[in-house]
Short mmCIF file of N, CA and C in Angstrom, two decimals:
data_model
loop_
_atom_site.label_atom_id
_atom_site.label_comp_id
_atom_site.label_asym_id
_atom_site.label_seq_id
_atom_site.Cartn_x
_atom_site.Cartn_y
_atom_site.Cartn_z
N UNK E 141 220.32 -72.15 149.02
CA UNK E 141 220.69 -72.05 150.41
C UNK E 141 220.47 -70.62 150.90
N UNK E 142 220.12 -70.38 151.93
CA UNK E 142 219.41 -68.77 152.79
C UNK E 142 221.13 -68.45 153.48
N UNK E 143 220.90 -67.45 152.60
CA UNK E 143 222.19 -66.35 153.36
C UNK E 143 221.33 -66.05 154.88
N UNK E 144 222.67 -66.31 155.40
CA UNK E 144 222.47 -66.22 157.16
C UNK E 144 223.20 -64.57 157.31
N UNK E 145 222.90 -63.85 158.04
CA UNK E 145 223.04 -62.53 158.53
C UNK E 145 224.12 -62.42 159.52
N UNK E 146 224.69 -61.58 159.11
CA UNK E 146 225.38 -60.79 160.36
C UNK E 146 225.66 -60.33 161.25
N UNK E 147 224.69 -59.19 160.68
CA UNK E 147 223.88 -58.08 160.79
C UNK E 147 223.54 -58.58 163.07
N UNK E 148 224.00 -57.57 163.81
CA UNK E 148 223.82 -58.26 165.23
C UNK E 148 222.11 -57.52 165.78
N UNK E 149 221.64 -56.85 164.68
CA UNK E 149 220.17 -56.08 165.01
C UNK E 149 219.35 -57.27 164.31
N UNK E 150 219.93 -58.18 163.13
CA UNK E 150 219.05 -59.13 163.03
C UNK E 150 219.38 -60.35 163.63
N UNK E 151 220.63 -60.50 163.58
CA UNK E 151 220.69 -62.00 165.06
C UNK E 151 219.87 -62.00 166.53
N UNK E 152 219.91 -60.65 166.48
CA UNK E 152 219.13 -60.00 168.06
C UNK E 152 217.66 -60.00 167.74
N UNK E 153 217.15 -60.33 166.87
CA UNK E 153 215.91 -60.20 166.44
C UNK E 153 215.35 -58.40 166.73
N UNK E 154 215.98 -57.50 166.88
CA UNK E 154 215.43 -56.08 167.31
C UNK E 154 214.64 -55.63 165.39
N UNK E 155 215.34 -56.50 164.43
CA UNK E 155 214.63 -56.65 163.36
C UNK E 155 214.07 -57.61 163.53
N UNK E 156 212.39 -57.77 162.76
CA UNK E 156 211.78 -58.45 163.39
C UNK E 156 210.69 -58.15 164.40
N UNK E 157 211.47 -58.21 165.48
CA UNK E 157 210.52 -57.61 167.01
C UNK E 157 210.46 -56.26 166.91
N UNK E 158 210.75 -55.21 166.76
CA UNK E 158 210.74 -53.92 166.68
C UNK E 158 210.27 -53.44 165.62
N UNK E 159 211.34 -53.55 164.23
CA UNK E 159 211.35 -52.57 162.76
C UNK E 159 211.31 -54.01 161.89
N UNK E 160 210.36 -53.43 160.81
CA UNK E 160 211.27 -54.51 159.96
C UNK E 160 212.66 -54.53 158.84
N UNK E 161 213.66 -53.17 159.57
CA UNK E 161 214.25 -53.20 158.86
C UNK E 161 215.19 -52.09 159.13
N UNK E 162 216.37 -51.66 158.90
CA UNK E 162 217.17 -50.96 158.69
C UNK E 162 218.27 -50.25 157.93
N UNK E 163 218.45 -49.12 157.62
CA UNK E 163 219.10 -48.65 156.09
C UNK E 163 220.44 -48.72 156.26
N UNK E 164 220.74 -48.40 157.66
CA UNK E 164 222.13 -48.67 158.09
C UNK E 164 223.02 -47.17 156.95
N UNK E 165 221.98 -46.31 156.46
CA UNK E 165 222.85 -45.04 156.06
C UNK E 165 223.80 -43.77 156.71
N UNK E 166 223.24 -43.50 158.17
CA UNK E 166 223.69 -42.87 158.55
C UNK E 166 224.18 -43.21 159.60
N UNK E 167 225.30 -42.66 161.10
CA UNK E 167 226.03 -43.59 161.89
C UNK E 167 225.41 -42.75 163.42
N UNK E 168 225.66 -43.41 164.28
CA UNK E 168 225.51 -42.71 165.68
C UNK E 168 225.98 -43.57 166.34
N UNK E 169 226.15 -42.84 168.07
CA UNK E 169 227.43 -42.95 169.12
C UNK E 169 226.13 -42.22 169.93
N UNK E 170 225.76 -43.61 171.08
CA UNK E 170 225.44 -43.50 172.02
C UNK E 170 226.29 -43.72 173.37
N UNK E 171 226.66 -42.70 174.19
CA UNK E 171 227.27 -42.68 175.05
C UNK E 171 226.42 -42.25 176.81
N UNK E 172 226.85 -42.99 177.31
CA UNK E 172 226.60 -43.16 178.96
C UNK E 172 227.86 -42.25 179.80
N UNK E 173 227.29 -41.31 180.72
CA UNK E 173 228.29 -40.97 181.36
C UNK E 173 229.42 -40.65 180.80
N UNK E 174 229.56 -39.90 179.55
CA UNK E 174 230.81 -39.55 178.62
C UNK E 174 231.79 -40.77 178.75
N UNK E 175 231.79 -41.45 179.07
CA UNK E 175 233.01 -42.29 178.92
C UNK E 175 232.15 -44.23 178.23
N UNK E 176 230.97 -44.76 178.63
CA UNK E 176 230.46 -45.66 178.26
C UNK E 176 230.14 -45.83 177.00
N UNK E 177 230.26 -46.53 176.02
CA UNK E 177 229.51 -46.41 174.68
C UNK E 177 228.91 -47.33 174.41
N UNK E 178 227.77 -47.02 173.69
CA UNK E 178 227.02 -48.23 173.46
C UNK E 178 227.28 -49.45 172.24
N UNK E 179 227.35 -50.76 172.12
CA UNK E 179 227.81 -51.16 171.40
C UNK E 179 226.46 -52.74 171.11
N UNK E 180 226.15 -53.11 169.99
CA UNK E 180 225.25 -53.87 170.07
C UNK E 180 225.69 -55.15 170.48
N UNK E 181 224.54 -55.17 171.82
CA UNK E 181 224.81 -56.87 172.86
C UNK E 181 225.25 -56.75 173.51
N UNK E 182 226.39 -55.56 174.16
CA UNK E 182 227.22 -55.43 175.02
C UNK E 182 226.13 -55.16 176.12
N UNK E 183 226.45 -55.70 177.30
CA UNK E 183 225.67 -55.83 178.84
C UNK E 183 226.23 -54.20 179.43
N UNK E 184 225.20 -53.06 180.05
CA UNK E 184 224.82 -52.36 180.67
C UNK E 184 224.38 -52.56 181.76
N UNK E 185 225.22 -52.06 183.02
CA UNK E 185 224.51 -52.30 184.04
C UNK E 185 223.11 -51.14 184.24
N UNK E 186 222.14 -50.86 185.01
CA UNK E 186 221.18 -50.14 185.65
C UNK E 186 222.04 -49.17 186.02
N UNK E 187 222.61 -49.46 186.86
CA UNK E 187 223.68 -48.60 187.91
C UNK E 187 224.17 -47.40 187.24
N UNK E 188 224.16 -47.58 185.63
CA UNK E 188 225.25 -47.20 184.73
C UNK E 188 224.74 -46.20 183.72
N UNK E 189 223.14 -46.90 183.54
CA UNK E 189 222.32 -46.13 182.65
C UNK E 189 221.18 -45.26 183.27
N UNK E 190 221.31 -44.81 184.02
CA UNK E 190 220.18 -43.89 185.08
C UNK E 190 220.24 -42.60 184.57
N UNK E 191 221.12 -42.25 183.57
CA UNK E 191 220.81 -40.35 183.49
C UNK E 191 220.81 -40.68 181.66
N UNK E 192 220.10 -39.99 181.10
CA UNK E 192 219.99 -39.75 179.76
C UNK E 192 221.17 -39.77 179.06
N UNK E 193 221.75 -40.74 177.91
CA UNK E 193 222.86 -40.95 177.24
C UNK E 193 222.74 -39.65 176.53
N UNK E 194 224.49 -39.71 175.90
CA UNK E 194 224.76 -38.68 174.84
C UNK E 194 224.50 -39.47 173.66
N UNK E 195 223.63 -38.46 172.66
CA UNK E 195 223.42 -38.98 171.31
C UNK E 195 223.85 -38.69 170.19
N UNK E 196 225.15 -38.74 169.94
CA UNK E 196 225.88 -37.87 168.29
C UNK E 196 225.24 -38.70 167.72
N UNK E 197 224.79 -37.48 166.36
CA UNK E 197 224.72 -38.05 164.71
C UNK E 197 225.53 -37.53 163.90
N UNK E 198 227.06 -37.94 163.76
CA UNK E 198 228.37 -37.20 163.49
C UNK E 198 227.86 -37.70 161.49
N UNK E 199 228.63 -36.25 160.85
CA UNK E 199 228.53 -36.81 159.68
C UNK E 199 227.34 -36.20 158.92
N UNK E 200 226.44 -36.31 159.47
CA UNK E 200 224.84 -35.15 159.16
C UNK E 200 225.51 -33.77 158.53
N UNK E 201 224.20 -33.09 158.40
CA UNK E 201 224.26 -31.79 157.78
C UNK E 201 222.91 -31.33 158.26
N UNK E 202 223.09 -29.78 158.29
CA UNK E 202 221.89 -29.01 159.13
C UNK E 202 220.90 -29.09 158.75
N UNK E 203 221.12 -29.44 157.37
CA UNK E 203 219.65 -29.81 156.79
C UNK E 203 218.45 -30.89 157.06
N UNK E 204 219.08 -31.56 157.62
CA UNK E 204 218.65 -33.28 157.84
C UNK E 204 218.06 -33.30 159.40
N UNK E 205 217.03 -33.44 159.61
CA UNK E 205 216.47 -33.52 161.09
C UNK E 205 216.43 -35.32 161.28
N UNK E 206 216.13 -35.56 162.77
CA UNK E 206 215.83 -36.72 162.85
C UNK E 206 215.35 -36.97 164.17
N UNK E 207 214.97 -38.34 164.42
CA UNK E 207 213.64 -38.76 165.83
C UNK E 207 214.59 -39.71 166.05
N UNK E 208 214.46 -39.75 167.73
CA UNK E 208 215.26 -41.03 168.36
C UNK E 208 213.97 -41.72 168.95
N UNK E 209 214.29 -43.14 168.98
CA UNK E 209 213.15 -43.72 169.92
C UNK E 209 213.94 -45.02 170.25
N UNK E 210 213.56 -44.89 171.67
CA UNK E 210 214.30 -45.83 172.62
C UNK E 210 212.98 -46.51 173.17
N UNK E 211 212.93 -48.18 173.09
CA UNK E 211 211.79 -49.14 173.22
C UNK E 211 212.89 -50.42 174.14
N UNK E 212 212.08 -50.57 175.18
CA UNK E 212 212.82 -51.99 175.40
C UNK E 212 211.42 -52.94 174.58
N UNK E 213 211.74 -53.72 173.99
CA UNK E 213 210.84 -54.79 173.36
C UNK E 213 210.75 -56.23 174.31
N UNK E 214 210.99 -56.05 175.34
CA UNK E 214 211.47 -57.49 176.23
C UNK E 214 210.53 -57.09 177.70
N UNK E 215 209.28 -56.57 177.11
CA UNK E 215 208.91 -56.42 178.73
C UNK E 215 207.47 -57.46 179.14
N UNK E 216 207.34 -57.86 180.09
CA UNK E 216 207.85 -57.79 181.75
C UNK E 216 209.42 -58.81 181.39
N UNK E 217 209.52 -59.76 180.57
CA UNK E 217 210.27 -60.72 180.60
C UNK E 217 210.50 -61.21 178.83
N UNK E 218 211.80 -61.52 178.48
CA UNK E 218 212.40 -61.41 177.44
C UNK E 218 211.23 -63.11 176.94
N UNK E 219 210.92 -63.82 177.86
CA UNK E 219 210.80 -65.28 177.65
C UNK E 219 208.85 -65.11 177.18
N UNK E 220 208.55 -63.95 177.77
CA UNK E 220 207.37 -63.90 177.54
C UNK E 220 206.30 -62.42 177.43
N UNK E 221 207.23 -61.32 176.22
CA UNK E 221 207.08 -60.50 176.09
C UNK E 221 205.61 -59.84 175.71
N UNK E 222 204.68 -60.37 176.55
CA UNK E 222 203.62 -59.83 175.86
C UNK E 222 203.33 -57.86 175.72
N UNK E 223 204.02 -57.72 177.14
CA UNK E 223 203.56 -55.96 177.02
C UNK E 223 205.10 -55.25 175.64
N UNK E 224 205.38 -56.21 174.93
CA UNK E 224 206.22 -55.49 174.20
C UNK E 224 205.35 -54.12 173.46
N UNK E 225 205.96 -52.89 172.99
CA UNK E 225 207.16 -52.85 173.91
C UNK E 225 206.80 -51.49 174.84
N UNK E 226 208.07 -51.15 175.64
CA UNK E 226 207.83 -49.72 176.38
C UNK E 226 209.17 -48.94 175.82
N UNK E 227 208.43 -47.91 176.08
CA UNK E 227 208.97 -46.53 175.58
C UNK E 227 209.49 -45.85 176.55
N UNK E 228 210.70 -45.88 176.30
CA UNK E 228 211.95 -44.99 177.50
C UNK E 228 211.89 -43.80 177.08
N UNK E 229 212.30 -43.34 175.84
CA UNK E 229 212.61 -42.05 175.52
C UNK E 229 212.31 -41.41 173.81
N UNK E 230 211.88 -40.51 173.43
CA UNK E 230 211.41 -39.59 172.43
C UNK E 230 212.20 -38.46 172.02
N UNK E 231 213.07 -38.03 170.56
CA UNK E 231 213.61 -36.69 170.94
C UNK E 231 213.33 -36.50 169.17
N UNK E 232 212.68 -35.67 168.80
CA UNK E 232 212.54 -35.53 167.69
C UNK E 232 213.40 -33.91 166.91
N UNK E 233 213.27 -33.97 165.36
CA UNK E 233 213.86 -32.36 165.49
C UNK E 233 215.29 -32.78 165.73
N UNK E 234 216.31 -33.34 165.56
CA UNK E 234 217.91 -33.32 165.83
C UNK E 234 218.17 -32.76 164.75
N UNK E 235 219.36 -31.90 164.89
CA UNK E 235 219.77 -31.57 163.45
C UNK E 235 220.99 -32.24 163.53
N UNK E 236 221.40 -32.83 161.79
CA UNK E 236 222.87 -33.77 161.65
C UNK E 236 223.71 -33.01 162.24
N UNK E 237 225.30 -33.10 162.40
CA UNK E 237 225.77 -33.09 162.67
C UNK E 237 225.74 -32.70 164.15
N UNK E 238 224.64 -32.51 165.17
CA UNK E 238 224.49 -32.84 166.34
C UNK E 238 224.57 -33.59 167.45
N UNK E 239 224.01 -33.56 168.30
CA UNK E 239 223.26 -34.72 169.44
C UNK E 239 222.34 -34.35 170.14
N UNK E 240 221.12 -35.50 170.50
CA UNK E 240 220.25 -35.45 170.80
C UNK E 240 219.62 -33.71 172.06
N UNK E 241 220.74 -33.52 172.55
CA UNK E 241 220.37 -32.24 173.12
C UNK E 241 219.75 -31.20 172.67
N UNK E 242 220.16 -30.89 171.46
CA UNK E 242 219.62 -30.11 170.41
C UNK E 242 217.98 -30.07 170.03
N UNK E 243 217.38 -31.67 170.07
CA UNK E 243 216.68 -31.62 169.81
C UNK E 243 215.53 -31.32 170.99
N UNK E 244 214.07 -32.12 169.97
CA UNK E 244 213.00 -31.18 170.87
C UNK E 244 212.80 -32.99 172.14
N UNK E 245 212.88 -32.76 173.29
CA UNK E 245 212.18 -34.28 174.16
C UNK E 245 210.82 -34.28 174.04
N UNK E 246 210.04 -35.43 173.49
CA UNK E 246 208.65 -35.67 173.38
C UNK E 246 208.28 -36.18 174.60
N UNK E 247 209.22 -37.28 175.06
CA UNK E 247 209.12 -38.14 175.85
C UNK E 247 210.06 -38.14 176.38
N UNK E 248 210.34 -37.53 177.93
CA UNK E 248 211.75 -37.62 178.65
C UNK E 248 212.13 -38.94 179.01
N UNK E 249 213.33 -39.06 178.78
CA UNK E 249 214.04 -40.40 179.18
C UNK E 249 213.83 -41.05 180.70
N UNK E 250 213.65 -42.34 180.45
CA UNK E 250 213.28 -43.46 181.78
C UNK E 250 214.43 -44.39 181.77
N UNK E 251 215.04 -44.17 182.69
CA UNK E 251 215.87 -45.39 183.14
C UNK E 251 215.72 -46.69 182.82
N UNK E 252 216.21 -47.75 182.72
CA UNK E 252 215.94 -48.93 182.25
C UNK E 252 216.19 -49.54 183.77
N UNK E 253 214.89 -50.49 184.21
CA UNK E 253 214.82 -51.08 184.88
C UNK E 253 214.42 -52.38 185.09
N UNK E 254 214.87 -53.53 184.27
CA UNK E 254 214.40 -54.55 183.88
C UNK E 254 213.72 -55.64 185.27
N UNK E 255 213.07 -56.42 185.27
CA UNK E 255 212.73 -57.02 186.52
C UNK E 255 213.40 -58.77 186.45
N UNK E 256 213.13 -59.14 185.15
CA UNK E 256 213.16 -60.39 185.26
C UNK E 256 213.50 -60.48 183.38
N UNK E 257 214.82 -61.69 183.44
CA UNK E 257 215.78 -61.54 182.41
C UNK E 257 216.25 -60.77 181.91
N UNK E 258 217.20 -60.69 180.73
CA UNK E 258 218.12 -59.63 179.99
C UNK E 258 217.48 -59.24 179.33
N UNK E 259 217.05 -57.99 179.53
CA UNK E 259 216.06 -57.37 177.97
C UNK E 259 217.27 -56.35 177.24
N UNK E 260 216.08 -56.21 175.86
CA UNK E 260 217.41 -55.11 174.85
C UNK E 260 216.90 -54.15 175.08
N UNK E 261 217.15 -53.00 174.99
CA UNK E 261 217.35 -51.61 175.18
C UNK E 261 217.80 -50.91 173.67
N UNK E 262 216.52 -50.40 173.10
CA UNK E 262 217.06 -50.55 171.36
C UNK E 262 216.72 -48.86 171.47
N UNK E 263 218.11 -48.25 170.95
CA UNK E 263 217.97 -46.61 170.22
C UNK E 263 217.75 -46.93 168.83
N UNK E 264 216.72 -46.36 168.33
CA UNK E 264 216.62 -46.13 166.40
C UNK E 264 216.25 -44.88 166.17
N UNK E 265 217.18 -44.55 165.25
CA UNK E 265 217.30 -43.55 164.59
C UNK E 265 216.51 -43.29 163.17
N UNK E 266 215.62 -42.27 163.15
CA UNK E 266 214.94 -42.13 161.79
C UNK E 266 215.45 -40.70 160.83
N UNK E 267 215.53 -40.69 159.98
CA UNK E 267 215.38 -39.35 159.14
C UNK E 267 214.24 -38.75 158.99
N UNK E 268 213.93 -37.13 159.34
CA UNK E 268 212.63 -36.48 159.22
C UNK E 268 212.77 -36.19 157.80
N UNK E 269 211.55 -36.09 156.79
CA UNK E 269 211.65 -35.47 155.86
C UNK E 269 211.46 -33.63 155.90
N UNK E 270 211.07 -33.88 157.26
CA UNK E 270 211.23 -31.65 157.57
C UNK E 270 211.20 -31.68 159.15
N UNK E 271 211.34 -30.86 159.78
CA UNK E 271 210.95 -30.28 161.02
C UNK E 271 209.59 -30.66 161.11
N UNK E 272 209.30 -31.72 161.93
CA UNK E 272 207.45 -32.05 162.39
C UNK E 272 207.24 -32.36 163.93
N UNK E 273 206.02 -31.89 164.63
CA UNK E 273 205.78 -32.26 165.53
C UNK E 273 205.30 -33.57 165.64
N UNK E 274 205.33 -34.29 166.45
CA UNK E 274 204.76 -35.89 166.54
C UNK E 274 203.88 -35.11 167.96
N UNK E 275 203.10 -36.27 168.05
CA UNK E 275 202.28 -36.27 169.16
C UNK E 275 203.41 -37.53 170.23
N UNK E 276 202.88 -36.89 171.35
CA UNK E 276 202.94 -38.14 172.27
C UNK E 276 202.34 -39.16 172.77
N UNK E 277 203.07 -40.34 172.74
CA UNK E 277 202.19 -41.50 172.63
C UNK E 277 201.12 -41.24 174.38
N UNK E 278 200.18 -41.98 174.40
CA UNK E 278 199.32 -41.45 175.79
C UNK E 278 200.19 -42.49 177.08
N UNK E 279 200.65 -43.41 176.44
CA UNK E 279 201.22 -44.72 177.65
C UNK E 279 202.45 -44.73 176.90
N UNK E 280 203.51 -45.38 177.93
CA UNK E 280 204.77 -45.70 177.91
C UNK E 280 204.87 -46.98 177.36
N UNK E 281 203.26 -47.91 178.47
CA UNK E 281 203.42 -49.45 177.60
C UNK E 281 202.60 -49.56 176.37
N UNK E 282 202.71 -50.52 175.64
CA UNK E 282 202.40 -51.05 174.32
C UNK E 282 202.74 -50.23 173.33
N UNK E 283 203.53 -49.60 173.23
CA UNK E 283 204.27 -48.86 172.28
C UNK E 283 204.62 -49.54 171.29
N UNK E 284 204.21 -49.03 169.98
CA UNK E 284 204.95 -49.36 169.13
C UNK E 284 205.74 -48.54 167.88
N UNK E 285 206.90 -49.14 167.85
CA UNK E 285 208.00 -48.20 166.78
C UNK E 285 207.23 -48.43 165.49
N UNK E 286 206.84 -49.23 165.07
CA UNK E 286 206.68 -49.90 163.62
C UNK E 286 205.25 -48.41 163.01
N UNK E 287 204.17 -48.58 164.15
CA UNK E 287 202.94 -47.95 164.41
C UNK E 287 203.92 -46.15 164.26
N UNK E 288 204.45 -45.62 165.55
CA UNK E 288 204.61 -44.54 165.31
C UNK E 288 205.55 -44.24 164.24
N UNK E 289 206.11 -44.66 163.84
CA UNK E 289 206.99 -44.70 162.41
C UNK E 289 206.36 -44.04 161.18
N UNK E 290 205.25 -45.28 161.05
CA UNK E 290 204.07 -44.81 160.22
C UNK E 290 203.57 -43.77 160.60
N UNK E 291 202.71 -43.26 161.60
CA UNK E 291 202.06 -42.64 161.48
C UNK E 291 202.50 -41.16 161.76
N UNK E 292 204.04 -41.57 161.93
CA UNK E 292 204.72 -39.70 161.59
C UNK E 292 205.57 -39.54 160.39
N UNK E 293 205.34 -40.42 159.43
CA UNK E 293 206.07 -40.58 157.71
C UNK E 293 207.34 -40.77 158.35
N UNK E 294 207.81 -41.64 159.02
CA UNK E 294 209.31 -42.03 159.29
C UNK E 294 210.38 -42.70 157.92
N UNK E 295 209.55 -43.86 158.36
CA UNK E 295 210.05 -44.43 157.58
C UNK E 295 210.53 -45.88 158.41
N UNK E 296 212.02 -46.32 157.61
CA UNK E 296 212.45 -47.06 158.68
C UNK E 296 213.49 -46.78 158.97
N UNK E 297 214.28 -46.68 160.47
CA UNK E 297 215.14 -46.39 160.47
C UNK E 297 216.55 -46.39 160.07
N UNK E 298 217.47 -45.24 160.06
CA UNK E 298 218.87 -44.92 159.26
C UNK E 298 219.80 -46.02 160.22
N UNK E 299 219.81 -46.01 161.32
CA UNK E 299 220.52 -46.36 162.28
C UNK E 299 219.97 -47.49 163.30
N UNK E 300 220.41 -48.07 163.93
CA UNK E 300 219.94 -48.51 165.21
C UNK E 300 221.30 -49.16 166.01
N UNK E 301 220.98 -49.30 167.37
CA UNK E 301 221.91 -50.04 168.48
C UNK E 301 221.25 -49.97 169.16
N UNK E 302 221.42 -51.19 170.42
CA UNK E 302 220.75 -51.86 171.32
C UNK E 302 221.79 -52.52 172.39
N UNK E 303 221.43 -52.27 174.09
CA UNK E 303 222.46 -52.92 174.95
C UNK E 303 221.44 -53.93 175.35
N UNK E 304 222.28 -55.08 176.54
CA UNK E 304 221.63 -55.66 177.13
C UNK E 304 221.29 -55.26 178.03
N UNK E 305 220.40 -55.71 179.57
CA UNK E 305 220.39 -54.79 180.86
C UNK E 305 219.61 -56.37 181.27
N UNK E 306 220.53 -56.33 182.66
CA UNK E 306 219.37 -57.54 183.47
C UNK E 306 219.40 -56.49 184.65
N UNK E 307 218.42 -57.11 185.74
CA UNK E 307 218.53 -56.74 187.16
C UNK E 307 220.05 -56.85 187.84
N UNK E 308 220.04 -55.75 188.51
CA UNK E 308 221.44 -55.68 188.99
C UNK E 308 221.27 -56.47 190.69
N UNK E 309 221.76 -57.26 191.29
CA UNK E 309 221.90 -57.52 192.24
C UNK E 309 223.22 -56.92 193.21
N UNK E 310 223.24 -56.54 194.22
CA UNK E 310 224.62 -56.55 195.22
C UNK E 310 225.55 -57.28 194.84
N UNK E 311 225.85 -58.41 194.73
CA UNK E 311 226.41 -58.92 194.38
C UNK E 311 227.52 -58.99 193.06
N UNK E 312 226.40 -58.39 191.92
CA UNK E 312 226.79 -58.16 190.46
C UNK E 312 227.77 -56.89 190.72
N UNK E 313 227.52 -55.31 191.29
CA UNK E 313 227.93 -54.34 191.30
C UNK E 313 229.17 -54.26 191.98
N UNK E 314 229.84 -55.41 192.68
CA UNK E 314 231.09 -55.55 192.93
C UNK E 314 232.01 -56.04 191.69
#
């Protein structure tokens, strides 16, 4: 009988569609507006996520660098993702016991603006084996984590979390 998972990065398929995998060694606390936190599946409004989250990697040591990469994998539409995925944001160079401020932005952060259904909104966290420059990807769309992973000796990532985000209507923001 197949052990069924827990795990809400593989119920969410963000394993799978994104990475194939996660070490789940080290921890992080993505926060919105100092007071929002991110929690996997929990619904984000637009309204809510418009300025660059806070990124602790509590627990690290100065020694330990690391790359954030933020992909929605659900684009134009969760039902028929062909441009998966796009690339919101890049910050490579963190040192542990930090947050993302510290580090270097490859790719400044983009708001999440979904058009049509709930897409995920996935932060993953990698371990550098030293201080390295990555290049920047040339497009935002067809990004892929799995691709730049590889081709900057990532690995797979220590960490990950992911919100939901649909279109916000008038209506919703009451």
């Amino acid at each position: 009988m197949a052990k069924i998972s827990s795990d809400p990065l593989v119920i969410s398929r963000v394993v799978g569609d994104v990475v194939d995998g996660i070490s789940h060694s080290v921890k992080m606390a993505v926060t919105y507006n100092m007071k929002q936190q991110v929690y996997n599946g929990h619904e984000l409004f637009p309204s809510v996520v418009t300025l660059k989250p806070k990124v602790e990697v509590p627990g690290g040591d100065m020694r330990s660098f690391f790359t954030l990469v933020m992909t929605d994998p659900d684009v134009p539409g969760p039902s028929d993702p062909y441009l998966r995925e796009h690339l919101h944001w890049i910050v490579t160079d963190i040192p542990g016991t930090t947050d993302a401020s510290f580090g270097k932005e490859v790719v400044s952060y983009e708001m999440p603006r979904p058009i049509i259904g709930i897409h995920r909104f996935v932060f993953m966290l990698f371990r550098q084996k030293r201080r390295q420059a990555v290049v920047a990807p040339v497009s935002r769309d067809g990004f892929s984590t799995r691709k730049f992973a590889e081709e900057n000796e990532l690995g797979v990532p220590v960490t990950a979390v992911f919100f939901n985000c649909q279109r916000e209507t008038a209506a919703r923001r009451r």
